CSV table of C-alpha atoms and ligand atoms in Angstrom, one decimal:
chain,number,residue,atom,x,y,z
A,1,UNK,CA,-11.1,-32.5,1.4
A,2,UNK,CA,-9.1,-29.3,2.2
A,3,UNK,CA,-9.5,-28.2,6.1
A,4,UNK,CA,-9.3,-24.5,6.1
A,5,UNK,CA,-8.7,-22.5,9.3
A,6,UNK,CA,-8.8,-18.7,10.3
A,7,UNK,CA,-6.7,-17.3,12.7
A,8,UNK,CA,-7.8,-13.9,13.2
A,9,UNK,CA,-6.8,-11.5,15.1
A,10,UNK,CA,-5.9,-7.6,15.1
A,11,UNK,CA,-2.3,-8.1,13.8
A,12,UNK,CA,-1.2,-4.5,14.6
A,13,UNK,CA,1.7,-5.4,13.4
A,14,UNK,CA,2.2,-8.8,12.5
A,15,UNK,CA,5.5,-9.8,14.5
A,16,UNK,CA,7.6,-13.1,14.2
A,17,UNK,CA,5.1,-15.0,16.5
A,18,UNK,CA,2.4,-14.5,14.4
A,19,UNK,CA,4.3,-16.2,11.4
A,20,UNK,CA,5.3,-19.2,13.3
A,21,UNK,CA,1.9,-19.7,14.1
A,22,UNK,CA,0.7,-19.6,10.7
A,23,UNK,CA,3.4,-22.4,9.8
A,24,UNK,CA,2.3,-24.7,12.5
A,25,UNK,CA,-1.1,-24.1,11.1
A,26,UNK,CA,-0.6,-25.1,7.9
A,27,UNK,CA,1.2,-28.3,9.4
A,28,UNK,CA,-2.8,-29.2,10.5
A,29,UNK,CA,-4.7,-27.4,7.9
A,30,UNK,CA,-4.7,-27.0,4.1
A,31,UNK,CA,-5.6,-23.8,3.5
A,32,UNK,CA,-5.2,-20.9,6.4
A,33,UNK,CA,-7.0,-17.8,5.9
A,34,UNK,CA,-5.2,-14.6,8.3
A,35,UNK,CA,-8.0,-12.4,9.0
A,36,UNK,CA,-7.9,-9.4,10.1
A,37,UNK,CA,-10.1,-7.6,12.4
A,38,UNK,CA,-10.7,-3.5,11.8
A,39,UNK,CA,-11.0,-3.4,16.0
A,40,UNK,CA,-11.3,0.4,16.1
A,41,UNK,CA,-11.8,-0.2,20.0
A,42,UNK,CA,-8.3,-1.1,20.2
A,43,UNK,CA,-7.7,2.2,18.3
A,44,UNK,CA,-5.0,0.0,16.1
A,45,UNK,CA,-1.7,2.0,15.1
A,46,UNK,CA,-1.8,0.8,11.4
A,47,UNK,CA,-4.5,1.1,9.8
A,48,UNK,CA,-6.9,-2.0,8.3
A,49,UNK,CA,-4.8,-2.0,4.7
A,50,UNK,CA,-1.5,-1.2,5.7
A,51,UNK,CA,-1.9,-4.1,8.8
A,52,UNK,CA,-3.3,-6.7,5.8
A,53,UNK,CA,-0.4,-5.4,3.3
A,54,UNK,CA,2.7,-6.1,5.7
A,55,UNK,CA,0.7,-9.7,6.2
A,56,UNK,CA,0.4,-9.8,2.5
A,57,UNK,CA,4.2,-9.7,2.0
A,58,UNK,CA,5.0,-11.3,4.8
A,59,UNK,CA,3.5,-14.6,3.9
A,60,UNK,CA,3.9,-13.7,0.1
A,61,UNK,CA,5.7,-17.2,-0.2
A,62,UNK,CA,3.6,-19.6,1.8
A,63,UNK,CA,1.2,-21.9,-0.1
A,64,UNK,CA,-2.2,-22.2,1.2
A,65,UNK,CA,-2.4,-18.8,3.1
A,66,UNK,CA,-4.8,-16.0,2.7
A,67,UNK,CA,-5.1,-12.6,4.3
A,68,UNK,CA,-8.4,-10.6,4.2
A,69,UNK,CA,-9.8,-7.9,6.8
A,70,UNK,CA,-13.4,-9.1,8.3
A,71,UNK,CA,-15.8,-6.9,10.7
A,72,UNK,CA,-18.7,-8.1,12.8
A,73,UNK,CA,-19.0,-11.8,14.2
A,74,UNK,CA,-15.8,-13.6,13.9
A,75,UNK,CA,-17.8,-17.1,13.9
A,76,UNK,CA,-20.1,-14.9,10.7
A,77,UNK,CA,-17.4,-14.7,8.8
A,78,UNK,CA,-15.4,-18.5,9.4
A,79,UNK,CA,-19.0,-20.0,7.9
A,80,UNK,CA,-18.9,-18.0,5.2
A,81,UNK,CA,-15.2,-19.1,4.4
A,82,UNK,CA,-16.8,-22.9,5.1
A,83,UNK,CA,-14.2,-22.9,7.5
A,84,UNK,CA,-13.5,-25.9,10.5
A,85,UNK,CA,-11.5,-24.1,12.7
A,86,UNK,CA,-10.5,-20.6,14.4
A,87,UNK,CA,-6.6,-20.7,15.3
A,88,UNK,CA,-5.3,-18.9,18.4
A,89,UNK,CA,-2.0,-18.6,19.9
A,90,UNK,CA,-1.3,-19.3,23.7
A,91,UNK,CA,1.6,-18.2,25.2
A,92,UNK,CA,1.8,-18.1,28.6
A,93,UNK,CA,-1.3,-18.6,31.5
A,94,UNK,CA,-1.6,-15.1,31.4
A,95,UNK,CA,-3.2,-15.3,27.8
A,96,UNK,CA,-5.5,-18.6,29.2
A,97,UNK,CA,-8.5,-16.8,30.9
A,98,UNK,CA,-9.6,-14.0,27.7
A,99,UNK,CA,-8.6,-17.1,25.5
A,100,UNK,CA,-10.9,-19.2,27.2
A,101,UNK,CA,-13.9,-17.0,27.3
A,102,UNK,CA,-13.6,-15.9,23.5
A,103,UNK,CA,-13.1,-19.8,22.8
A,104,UNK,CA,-16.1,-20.3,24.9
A,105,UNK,CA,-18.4,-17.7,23.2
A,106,UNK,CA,-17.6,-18.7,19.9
A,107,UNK,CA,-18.6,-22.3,20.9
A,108,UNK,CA,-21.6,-21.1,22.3
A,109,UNK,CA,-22.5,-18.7,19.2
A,110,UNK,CA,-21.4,-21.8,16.9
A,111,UNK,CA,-21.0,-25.0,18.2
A,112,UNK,CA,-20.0,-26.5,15.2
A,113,UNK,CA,-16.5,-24.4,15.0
A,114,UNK,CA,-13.5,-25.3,16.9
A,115,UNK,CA,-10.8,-22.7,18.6
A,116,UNK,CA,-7.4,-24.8,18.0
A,117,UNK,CA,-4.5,-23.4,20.7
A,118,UNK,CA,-1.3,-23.5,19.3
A,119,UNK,CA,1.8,-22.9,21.1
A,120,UNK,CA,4.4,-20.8,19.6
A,121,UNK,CA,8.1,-21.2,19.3
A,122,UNK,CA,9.2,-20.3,23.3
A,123,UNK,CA,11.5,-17.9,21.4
A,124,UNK,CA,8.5,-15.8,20.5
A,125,UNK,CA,6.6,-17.0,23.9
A,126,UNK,CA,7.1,-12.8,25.2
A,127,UNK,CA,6.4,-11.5,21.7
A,128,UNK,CA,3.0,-9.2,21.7
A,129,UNK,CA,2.0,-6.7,18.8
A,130,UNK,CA,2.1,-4.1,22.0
A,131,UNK,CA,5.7,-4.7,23.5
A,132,UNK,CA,7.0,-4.4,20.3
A,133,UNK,CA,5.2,-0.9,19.0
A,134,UNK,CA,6.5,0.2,22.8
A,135,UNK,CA,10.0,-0.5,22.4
A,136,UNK,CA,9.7,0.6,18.8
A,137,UNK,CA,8.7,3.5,19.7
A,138,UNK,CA,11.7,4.5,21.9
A,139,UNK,CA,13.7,3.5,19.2
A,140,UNK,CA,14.5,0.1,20.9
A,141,UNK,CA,15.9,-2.2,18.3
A,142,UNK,CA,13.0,-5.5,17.3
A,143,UNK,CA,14.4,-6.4,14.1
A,144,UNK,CA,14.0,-10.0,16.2
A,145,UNK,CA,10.8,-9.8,16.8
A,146,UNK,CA,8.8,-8.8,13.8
A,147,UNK,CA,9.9,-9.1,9.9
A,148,UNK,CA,11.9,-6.4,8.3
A,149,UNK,CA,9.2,-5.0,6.4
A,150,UNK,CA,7.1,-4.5,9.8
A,151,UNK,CA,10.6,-2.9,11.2
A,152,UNK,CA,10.5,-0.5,8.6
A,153,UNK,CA,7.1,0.6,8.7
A,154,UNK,CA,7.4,1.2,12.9
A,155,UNK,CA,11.3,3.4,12.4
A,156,UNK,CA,8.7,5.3,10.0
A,157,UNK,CA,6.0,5.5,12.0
A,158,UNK,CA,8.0,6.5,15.1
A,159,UNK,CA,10.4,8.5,13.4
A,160,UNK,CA,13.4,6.5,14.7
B,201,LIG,O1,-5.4,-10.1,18.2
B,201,LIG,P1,-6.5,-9.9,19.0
B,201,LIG,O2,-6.8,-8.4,19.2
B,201,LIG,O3,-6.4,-10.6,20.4
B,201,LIG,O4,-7.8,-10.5,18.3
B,201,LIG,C1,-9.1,-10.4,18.8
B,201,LIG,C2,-10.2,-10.8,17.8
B,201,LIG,C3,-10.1,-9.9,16.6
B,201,LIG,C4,-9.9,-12.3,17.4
B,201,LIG,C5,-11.6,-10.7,18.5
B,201,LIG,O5,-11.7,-9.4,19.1
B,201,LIG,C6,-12.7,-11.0,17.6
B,201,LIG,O6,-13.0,-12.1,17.3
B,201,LIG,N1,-13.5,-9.9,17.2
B,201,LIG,C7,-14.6,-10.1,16.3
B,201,LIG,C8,-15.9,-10.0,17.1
B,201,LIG,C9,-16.2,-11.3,17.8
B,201,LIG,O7,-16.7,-12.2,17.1
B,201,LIG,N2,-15.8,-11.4,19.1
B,201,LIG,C10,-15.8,-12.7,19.8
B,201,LIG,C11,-17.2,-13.1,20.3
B,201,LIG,S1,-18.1,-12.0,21.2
């Protein structure tokens, strides 16, 4: 039987450490399904589409991975996939304690869902969607830190 996983999040834009994190997924699951959350309280810089498009192309040549945008409940919409597991990414302690408490909340809302931690490549352990819109937008150069096609979407964006 195929374990599927979602790893959700707000993607806003995907960046490198979001992709390793889908490959080490799929070295535990069979199927990974990227889903990704409207979160107009984060008031995102890319809108739903364009953030599930650059995810689209992005992992246009893994096997096994989806991406879709999903509102309301995140533990809603992992039961309707018939999914096992919600991934999240831990970097440093500072991510631990809002980690915990969503981990926590979604065990208490669904007990029968796991949160799975998964530790990205220490390379990417600084990465955040936020540093790299920052320096994007100063024209600072993060053609490291987040695929080409996310690159060229923030020079747009930013006009740099
Ligand atoms: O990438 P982010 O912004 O850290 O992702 C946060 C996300 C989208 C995973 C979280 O805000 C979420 O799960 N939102 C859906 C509503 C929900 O179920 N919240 C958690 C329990 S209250």
């Amino acid at each position: 039987m195929k374990h599927i996983a979602v790893y959700p999040g707000t993607f806003d834009p995907v960046t490198n450490g979001h992709i390793d994190l889908v490959e080490r997924s799929l070295r535990i699951f069979g199927e990974v399904i990227v889903a990704v959350a409207e979160n107009p309280k984060k008031a995102p810089l890319f809108p739903l589409e364009e953030r599930i498009a650059m995810l689209q192309a992005v992992t246009a040549n893994y096997k096994n991975v989806a991406i879709e945008g999903f509102d309301g409940l995140l533990v809603d919409y992992v039961r309707k996939k018939s999914a096992v597991a919600i991934i999240r990414g831990l970097r440093a302690v500072s991510d631990f304690e809002y980690e915990m408490q969503m981990a926590l909340m979604n065990r208490r809302l669904d007990s029968n869902i796991e949160t799975v931690f998964l530790m990205p490549n220490v390379e990417y352990s600084f990465i955040t969607s936020t540093i790299v819109k920052e320096a994007a937008s100063y024209g600072g150069d993060v053609s490291s830190l987040a695929p080409r096609v996310v690159v060229e979407k923030l020079k747009k964006k930013f006009g740099k």
